[in-house]
Structures are given as C-alpha cells and as structure tokens.
Coordinates of C-alpha atoms in Angstrom, one line a residue:
X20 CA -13.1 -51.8 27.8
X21 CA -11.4 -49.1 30.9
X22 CA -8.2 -48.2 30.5
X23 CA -6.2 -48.2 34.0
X24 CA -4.3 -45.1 35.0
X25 CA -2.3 -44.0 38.0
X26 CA -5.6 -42.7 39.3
X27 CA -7.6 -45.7 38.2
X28 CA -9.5 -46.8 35.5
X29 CA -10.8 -44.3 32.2
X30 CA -14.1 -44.6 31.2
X31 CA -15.6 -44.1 27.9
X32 CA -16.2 -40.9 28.8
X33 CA -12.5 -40.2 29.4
X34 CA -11.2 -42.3 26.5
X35 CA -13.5 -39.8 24.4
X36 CA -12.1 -36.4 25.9
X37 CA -8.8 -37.8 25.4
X38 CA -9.2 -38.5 22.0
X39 CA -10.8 -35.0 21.6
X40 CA -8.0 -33.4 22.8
X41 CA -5.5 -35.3 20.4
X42 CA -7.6 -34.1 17.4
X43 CA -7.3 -30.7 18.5
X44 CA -3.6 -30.7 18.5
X45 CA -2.6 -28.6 15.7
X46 CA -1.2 -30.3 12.7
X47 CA 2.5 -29.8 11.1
X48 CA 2.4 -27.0 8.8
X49 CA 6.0 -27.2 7.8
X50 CA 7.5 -28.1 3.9
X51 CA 10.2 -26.9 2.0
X52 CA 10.0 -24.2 -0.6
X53 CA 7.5 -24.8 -3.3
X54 CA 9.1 -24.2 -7.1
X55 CA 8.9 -20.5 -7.1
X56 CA 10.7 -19.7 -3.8
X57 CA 13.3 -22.6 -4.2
X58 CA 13.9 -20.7 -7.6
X59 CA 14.1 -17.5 -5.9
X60 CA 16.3 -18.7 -3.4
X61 CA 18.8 -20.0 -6.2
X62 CA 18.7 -16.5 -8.2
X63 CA 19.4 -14.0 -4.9
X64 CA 22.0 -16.3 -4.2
X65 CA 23.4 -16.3 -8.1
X66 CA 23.2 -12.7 -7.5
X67 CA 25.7 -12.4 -4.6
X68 CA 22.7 -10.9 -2.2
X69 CA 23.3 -11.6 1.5
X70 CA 21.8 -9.0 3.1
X71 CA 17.6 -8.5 3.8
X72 CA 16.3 -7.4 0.2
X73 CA 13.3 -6.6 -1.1
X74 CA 12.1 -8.5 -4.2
X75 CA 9.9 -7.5 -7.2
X76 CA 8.9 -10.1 -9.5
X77 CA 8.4 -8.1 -12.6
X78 CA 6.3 -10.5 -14.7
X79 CA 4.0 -10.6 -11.9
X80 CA 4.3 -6.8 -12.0
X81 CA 3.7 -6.3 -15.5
X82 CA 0.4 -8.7 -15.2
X83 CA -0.8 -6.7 -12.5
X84 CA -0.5 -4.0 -14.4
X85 CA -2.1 -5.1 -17.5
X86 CA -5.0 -5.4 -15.4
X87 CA -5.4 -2.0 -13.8
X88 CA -5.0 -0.8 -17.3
X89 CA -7.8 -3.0 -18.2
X90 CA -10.0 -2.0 -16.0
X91 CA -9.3 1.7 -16.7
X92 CA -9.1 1.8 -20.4
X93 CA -11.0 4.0 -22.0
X94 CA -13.5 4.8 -19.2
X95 CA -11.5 7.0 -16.3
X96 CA -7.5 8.1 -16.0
X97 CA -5.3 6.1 -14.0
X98 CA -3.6 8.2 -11.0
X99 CA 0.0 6.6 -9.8
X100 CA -0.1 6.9 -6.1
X101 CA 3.9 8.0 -5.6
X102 CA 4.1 7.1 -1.5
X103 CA 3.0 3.6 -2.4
X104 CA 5.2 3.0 -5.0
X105 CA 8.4 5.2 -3.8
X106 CA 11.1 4.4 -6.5
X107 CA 11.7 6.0 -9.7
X108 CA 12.2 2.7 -11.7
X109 CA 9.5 1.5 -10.1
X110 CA 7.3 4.2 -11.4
X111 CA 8.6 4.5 -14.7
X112 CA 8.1 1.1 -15.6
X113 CA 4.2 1.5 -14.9
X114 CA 3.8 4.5 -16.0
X115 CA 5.2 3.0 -19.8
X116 CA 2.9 0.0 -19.4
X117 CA -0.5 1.8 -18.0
X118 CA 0.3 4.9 -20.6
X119 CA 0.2 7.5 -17.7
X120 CA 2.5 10.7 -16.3
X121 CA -0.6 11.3 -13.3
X122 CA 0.8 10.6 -10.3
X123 CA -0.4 11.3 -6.9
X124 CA 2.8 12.7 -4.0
X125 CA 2.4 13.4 -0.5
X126 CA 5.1 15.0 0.9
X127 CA 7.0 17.8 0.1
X128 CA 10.4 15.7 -0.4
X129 CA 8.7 13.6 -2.8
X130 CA 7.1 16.6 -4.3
X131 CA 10.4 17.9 -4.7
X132 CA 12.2 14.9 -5.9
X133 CA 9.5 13.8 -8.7
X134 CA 9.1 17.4 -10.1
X135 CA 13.1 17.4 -10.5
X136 CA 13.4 14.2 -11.7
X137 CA 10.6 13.7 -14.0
X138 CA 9.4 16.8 -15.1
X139 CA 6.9 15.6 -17.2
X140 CA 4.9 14.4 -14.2
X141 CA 1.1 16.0 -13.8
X142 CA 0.9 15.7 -10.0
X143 CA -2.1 16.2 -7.4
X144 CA -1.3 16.4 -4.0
X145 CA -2.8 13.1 -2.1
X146 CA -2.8 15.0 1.5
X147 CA -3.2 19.1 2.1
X148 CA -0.2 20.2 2.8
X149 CA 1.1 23.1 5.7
X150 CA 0.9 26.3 3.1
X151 CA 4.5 26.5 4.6
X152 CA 5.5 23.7 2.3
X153 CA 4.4 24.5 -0.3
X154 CA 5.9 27.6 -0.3
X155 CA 8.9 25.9 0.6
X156 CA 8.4 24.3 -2.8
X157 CA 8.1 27.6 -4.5
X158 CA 11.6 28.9 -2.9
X159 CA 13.3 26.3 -4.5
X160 CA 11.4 25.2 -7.6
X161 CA 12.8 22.8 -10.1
X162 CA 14.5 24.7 -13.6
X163 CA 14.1 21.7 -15.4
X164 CA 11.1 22.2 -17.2
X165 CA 8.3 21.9 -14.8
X166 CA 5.3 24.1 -14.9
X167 CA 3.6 24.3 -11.4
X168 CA 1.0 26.6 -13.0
X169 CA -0.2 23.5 -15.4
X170 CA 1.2 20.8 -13.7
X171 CA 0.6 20.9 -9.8
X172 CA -2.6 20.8 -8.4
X173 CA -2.7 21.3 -4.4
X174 CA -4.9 20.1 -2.1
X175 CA -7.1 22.1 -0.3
X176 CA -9.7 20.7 2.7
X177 CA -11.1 23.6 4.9
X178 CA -12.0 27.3 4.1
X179 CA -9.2 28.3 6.6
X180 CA -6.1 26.3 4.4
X181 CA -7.6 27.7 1.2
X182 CA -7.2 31.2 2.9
X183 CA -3.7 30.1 3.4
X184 CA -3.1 29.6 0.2
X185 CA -4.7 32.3 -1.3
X186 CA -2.0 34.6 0.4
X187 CA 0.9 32.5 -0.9
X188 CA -0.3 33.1 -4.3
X189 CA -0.9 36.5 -3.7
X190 CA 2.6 36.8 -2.1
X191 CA 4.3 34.9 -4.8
X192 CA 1.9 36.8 -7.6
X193 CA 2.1 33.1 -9.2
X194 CA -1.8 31.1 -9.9
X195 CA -2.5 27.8 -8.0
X196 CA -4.1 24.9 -8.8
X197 CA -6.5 24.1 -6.4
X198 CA -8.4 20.8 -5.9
X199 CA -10.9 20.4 -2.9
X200 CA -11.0 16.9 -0.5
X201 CA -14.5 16.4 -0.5
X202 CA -15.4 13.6 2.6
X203 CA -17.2 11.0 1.2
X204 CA -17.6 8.6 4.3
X205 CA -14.1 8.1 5.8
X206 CA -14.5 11.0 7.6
X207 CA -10.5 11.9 7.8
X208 CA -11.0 15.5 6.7
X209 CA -12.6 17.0 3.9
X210 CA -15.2 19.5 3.0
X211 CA -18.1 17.6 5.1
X212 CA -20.8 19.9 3.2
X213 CA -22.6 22.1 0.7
X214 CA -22.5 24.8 3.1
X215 CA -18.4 24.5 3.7
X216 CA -18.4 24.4 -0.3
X217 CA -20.1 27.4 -0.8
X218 CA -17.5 29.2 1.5
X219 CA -14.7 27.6 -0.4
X220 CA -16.5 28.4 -3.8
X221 CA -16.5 32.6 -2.5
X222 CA -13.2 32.5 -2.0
X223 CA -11.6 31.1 -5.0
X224 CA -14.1 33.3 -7.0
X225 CA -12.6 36.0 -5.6
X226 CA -9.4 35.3 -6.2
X227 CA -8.1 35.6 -9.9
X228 CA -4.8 33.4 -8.4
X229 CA -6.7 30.5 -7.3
X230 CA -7.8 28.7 -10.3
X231 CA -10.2 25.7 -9.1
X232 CA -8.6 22.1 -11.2
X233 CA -11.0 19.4 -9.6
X234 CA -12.2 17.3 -6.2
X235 CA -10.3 14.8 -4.9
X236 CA -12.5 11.7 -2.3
X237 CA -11.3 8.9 -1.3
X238 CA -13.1 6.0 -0.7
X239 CA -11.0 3.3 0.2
X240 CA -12.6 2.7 3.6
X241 CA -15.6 1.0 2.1
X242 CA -13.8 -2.4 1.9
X243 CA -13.0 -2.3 5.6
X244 CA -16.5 -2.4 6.3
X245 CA -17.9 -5.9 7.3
X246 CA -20.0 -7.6 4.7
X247 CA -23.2 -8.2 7.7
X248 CA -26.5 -7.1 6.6
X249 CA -25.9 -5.0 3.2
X250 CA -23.5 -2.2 5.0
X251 CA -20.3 -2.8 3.0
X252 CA -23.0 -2.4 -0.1
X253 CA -24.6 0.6 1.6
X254 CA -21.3 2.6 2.3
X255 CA -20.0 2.2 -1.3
X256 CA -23.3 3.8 -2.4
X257 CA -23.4 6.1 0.1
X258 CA -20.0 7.4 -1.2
X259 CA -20.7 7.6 -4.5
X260 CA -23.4 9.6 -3.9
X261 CA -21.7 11.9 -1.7
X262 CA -19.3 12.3 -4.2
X263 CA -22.2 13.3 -6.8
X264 CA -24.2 15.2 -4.6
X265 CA -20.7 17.4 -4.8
X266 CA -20.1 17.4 -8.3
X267 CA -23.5 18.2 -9.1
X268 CA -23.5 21.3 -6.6
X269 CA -19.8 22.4 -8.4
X270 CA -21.0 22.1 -11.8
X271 CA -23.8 24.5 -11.2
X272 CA -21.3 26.9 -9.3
X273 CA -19.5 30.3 -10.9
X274 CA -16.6 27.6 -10.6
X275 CA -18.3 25.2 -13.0
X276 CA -16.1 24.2 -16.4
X277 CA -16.8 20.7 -18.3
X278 CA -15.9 17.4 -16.3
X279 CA -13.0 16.7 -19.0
X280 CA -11.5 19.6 -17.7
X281 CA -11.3 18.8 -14.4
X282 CA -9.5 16.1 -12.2
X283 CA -12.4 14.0 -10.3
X284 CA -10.2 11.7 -8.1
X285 CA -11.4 8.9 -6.1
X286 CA -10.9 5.5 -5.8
X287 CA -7.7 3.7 -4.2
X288 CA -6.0 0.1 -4.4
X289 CA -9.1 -1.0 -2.1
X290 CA -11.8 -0.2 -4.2
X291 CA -10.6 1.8 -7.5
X292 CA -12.9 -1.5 -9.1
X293 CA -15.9 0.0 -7.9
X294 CA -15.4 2.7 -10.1
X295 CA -16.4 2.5 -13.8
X296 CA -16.7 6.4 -15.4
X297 CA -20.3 6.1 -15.7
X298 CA -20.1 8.0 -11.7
X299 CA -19.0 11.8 -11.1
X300 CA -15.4 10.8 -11.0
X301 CA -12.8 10.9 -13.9
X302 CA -10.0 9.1 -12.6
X303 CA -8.8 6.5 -9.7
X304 CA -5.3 6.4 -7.5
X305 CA -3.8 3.2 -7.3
X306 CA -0.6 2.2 -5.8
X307 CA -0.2 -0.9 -3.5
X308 CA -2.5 -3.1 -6.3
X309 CA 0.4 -3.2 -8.2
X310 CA 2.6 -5.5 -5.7
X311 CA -0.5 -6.5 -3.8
X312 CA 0.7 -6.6 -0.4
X313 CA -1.4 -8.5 2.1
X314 CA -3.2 -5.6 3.5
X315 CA -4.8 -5.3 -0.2
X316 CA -6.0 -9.4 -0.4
X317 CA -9.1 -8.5 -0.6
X318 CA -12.4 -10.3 -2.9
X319 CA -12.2 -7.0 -5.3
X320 CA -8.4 -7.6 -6.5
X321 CA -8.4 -11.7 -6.3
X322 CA -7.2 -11.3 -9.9
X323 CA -3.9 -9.8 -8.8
X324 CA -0.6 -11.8 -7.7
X325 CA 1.3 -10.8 -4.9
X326 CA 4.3 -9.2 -6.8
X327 CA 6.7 -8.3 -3.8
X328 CA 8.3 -10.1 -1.3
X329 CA 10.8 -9.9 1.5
X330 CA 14.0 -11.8 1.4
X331 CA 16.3 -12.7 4.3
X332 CA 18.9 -14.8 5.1
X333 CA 18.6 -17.7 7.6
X334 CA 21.8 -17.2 10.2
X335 CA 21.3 -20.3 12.6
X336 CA 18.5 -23.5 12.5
X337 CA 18.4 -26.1 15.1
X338 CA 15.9 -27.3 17.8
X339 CA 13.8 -24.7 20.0
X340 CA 15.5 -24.4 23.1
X341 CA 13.9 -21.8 25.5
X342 CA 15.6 -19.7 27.3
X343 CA 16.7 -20.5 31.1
X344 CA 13.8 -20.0 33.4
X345 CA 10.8 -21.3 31.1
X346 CA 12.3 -24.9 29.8
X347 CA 9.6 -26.6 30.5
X348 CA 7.0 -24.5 28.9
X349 CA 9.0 -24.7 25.7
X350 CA 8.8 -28.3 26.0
X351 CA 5.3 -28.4 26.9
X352 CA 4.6 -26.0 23.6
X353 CA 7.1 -28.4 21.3
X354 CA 5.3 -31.8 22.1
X355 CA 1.5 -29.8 21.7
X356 CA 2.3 -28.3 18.7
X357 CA 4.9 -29.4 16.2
X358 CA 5.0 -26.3 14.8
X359 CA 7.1 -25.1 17.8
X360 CA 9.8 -27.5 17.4
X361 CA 11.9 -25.8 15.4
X362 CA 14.3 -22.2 15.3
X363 CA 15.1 -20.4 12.6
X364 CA 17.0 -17.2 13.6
X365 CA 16.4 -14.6 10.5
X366 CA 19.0 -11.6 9.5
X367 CA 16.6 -8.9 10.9
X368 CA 13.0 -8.7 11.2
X369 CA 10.6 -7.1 13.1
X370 CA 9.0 -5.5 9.7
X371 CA 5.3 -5.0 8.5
X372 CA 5.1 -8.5 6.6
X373 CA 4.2 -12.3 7.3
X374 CA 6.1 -15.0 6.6
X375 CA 5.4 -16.7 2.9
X376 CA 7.5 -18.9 2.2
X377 CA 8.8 -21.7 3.3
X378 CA 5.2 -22.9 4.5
X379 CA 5.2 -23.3 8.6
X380 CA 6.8 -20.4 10.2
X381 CA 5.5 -18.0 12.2
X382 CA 6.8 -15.8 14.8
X383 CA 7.5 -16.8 18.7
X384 CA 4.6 -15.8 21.2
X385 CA 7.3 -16.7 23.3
X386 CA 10.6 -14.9 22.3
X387 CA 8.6 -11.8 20.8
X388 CA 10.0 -9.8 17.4
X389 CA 13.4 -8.4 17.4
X390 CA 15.0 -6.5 14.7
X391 CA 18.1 -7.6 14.8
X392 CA 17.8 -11.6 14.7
X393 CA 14.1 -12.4 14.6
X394 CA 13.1 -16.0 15.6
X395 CA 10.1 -17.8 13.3
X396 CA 9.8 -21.3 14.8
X397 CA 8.8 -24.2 12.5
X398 CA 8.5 -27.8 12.8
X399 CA 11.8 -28.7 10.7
X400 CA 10.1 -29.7 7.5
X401 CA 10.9 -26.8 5.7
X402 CA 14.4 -28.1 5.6
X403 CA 16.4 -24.8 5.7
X404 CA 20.2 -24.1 6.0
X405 CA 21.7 -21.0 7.2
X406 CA 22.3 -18.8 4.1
X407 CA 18.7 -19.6 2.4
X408 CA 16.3 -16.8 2.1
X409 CA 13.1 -16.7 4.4
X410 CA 11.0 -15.2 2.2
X411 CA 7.8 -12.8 3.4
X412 CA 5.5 -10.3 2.1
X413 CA 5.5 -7.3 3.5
X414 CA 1.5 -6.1 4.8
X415 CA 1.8 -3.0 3.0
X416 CA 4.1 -1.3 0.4
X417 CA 4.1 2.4 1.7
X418 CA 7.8 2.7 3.5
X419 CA 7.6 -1.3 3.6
X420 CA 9.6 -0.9 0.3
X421 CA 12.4 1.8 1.1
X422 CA 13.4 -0.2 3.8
X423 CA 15.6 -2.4 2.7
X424 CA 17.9 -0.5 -0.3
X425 CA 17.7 -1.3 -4.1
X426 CA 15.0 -3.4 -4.7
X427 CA 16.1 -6.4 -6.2
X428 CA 14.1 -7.2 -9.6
X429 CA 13.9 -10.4 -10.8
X430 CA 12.9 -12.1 -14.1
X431 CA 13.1 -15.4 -16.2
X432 CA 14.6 -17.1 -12.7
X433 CA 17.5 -14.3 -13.0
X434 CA 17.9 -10.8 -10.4
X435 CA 17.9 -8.8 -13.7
X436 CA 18.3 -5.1 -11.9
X437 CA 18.6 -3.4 -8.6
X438 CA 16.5 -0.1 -8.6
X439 CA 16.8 2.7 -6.1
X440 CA 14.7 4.0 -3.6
X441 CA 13.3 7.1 -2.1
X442 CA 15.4 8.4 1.0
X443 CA 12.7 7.5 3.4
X444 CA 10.7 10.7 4.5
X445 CA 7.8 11.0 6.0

C-alpha cells in the first residue's frame, strides 16, 4: 500500500530506496573495553601513570620473540634493527631471549650511544653514512672495550663513498670494515650492478685498509607489492636472485673468503620469513616484528601479537557538539551515523597510531587531529570516564616509541618497570 508524504504518496519504488538507504546507515561500533584493555586500564592507573605512555606487554614480547628465534634457529643469524627498537632495556631483553649481540644502527648518535653502552655489540650500519660521521665517530671513540676494527662494519653504496672512506682510513691509518648495499629491487640506493661492483671490488683490493666484511640488501618492499597476477611472487624472486647473482660474482672476486665469514644481510620485519639459509644470505634484520605495529599486519607475521600500545588519558566525554557555524552538519552526521554521537577529548594525539581500544572511536573528519587535545568521536557505548586510558597502537615503532618517555612494561596485570629511551635523533 502508498505511503502519503508532504509531497504525496510513495510508491514501491520509493518505499524500496528508502529502506536501502536505512540499511546503509552505518551501524554502532561502540563497547567498552574488552578484558585485556579494562585490565590495562586498572594496572596504569595502579601505577600512578597519568600522562600519554607507551606500553609494552612483555609476555606478548617474549612470544614474539620465541618465534623469530624459531624461525632463525639454526639456519641464518638474527640482526636486531637498533632504530626500530630504540631503548636499551628494550634490546637487551631480546637480545638474552633470541641469543644475539648483532645489531643493526643508523645514526651516528645511536652508533655512539650503543658502542658506549654495550660494548659487546657487533654492529653493521643499516644506512651509509656521510664519511664525515663516521669520522666523527673515530674522534671520539668509546674506551670501553669496543673494537671498531672487529666489531663495526660500515656501509658503503657507490664507488664515490667507498673513495671517501678509503681516505679516512688512510688518514686515521686504522682498517675498515666494509659491507656493500647491493639493490635488490627497492631501488633506494645500492650498487645497481656487476659493473658498479667491479669498480668497488678495484678499490678495496687496492687498499690494504679496507677490508671487505659482507653485502647488505634489503628487501622489505616485496610485501608492499599487490598480490594481482603473481607480481608480489615475482618480485620476491626477482630479489633473491639479484641478491645471488651478487654473491656469486663476489665469491669468485680477489675479495672472495667463505660465506661463514662474511655478513650476508637481508631480510626486514616485512619479509625476514621469506628467508630460510638455503639462499645467498646469512642473516635477516628484524625490528618492528617484535611489537608488531600495524604497519607490519601483514599475512607473513599473522603469528605475531601486537605487543605495544599507546595509552592516554581521557580529559572530557560528553555529547558531540560542533562548533558554532556548522551545528547542523553535526547533527546531520550524529542522527546518520551513531558513531558520531559521542566526544572523547584525549590528553594529546595527533601520533602515528589508530585507535584500539575501546572498540568505536575514530578521529573527527570534522574537527581534524590536534596534538594537544585530540577528539576521537564514538557513539557512547564504550562507556568511558575522564581519567581512563584510550588505548592505540602506534603504525610503526621507529620514533613512535621514544615519544612518549619510559616505556611502561607490563606483566601478570602489574606495570612491572619503566625503561628508558633513546634521546630522539634523527
């Protein structure tokens, strides 16, 4: 039967688009904390924390762990990736649990820092550095038992840097490491080919100073490839190849010394699974797997738990009202979408992360981000007060993590230690 409105009566027709329109309404997303988080939110505040912190669940740590280690054992050395993972504690704990002192730095600071610190650390440069810096490093090297000459390896990607650092050696009458970015797809840098090698190869046989220690190619980039038509497939061969087609040429160059000897690096959080040791490569970097940030939830690391989070007080809750001037586009946004109904003003914001926790929230369109008191609307069901914790993981770990002080460590539903940072440098 028509339905009358103002404008007459409402077909079938109508009736249908009507009731198309109501289905398309986006449903409430909102509820309140789910066990973990309400438990979380119970142990910052047992703690005294008021104040945006980040969170590292070590259990989920440790399991994390256990499986990189896994995956490793026995068949290629494990790499720590240093900018990923920028606290001391942090490190140490994984590098007791994976069995490792390799760790991957790139930047002087950290270079500094780590070498001072830890001076049992064998390190490889993850980006070349300005010769500058590393004779920077040299000017002021660490008395505490670290031996550049067996523990350092610097990275070296074009003929003209390895120049560079053949006079600082020369100048500083001191042997270099030297292992050689070898571009294996990405296409960020890197000896591109054979006939760049062979240049390289001259000029470290040449010099008695420049000892060669290995080949560093990464390969992460293979996982941002769409899966369409076999290219993700193609491009992980493609590298491995690459990467083999390099070996191959260096093992049959005056340079050549047994693969044991030598640190093969590839591999990243992305795709350090691809890699088993029956390839050219030795050993894999991996950082970020090891608190899985969302940049890394990828098919290849399902078996990984996210294992850091962001936690921030609420400061105000109440119903979205729009500011003056756009009223009734708020309105209009609150009765389409439940999920607009509600404000939650966060201390802070604005950071590389997504809300996790409680379920609903998301960021205004409207409002935009702001780092001081970010708004992440809801529709109400997530029942907050001010002074619980919004709770989000952060996209990536890389600076994410040194952003917000001691990292806050919690165990058996307790914040069991607060672990320094890195200063943040670049």
């Amino acid at each position: 039967m028509p339905i009358l409105s103002r404008r007459g009566f409402i077909g079938a027709t109508g009736i249908a688009a009507v009731a198309g329109a109501i289905t398309l309404r986006p449903a409430d997303k909102g509820a309140p904390y789910e066990p973990y988080f309400a438990d979380l939110n119970q142990a910052l505040k047992a703690a005294g924390i008021a104040t945006p912190t980040m969170v590292i669940d070590r259990e989920r740590l440790h399991a994390n762990a256990r499986h990189v280690q896994k995956h490793v054992q026995d068949r290629l050395q494990l790499r720590l990736v240093n900018k990923s993972l920028p606290c001391l504690s942090l490190l140490d704990e994984l590098a007791k649990l994976t069995g490792t002192q390799r760790q991957m730095v790139f930047s002087l600071p950290y270079l500094q820092l780590l070498t001072q610190q830890r001076p049992h650390s064998q390190v490889l440069l993850g980006k070349p550095l300005p010769a500058a810096a590393a004779a920077r490093f040299y000017a002021a090297a660490p008395t505490s038992g670290f031996d550049a000459s067996r523990q350092l390896q610097w990275l070296v990607d074009t003929p003209e840097r390895l120049k560079q650092y053949r006079d600082l050696a020369r100048g500083l009458k001191q042997a270099l490491r030297i292992n050689i970015e070898i571009d294996v797809g990405l296409h960020r840098g890197g000896v591109p080919d054979l006939d760049v090698m062979k240049q390289m190869v001259q000029l470290i046989q040449e010099e008695p100073l420049l000892q060669w220690s290995g080949l560093m190619g990464y390969d992460a980039h293979t996982e941002k490839i769409p899966e369409v038509a076999g290219l993700r497939d193609k491009a992980r061969l493609h590298s491995k190849q690459t990467y083999q087609h390099f070996a191959d040429f260096m093992r049959a160059s005056p340079l050549q010394k047994e693969r044991e000897m030598l640190t093969l690096n590839t591999g990243g959080s992305p795709s350090f699974k691809l890699h088993d040791g029956s390839g050219a490569a030795n050993e894999v970097a991996v950082g970020s797997a090891m608190v899985k940030p969302t940049d890394f939830d990828t098919p290849l690391l399902t078996a990984l738990a996210p294992a850091a989070f962001i936690a921030t007080p609420l400061l105000k809750t109440g119903p979205f009202v729009a500011p003056d001037g756009v009223e009734e586009l708020s309105a209009a946004a609150g009765w389409w979408d439940p999920n607009q109904r509600h404000a939650h003003f966060i201390y802070g914001g604005h950071w590389l992360a997504r809300p996790e926790s409680p379920a609903g929230l998301s960021p205004s369109g409207l409002i935009g981000p702001s780092s001081n008191q970010q708004i992440l609307l809801g529709s109400g069901k997530q029942a907050l007060r001010p002074d619980d914790f919004v709770f989000l993981r952060p996209t990536q770990s890389e600076a994410v993590l040194q952003q917000f002080g001691d990292i806050a460590v919690y165990e058996n539903g307790r914040i069991t230690d607060m672990w320094p940072v890195f200063p943040a440098q670049a």
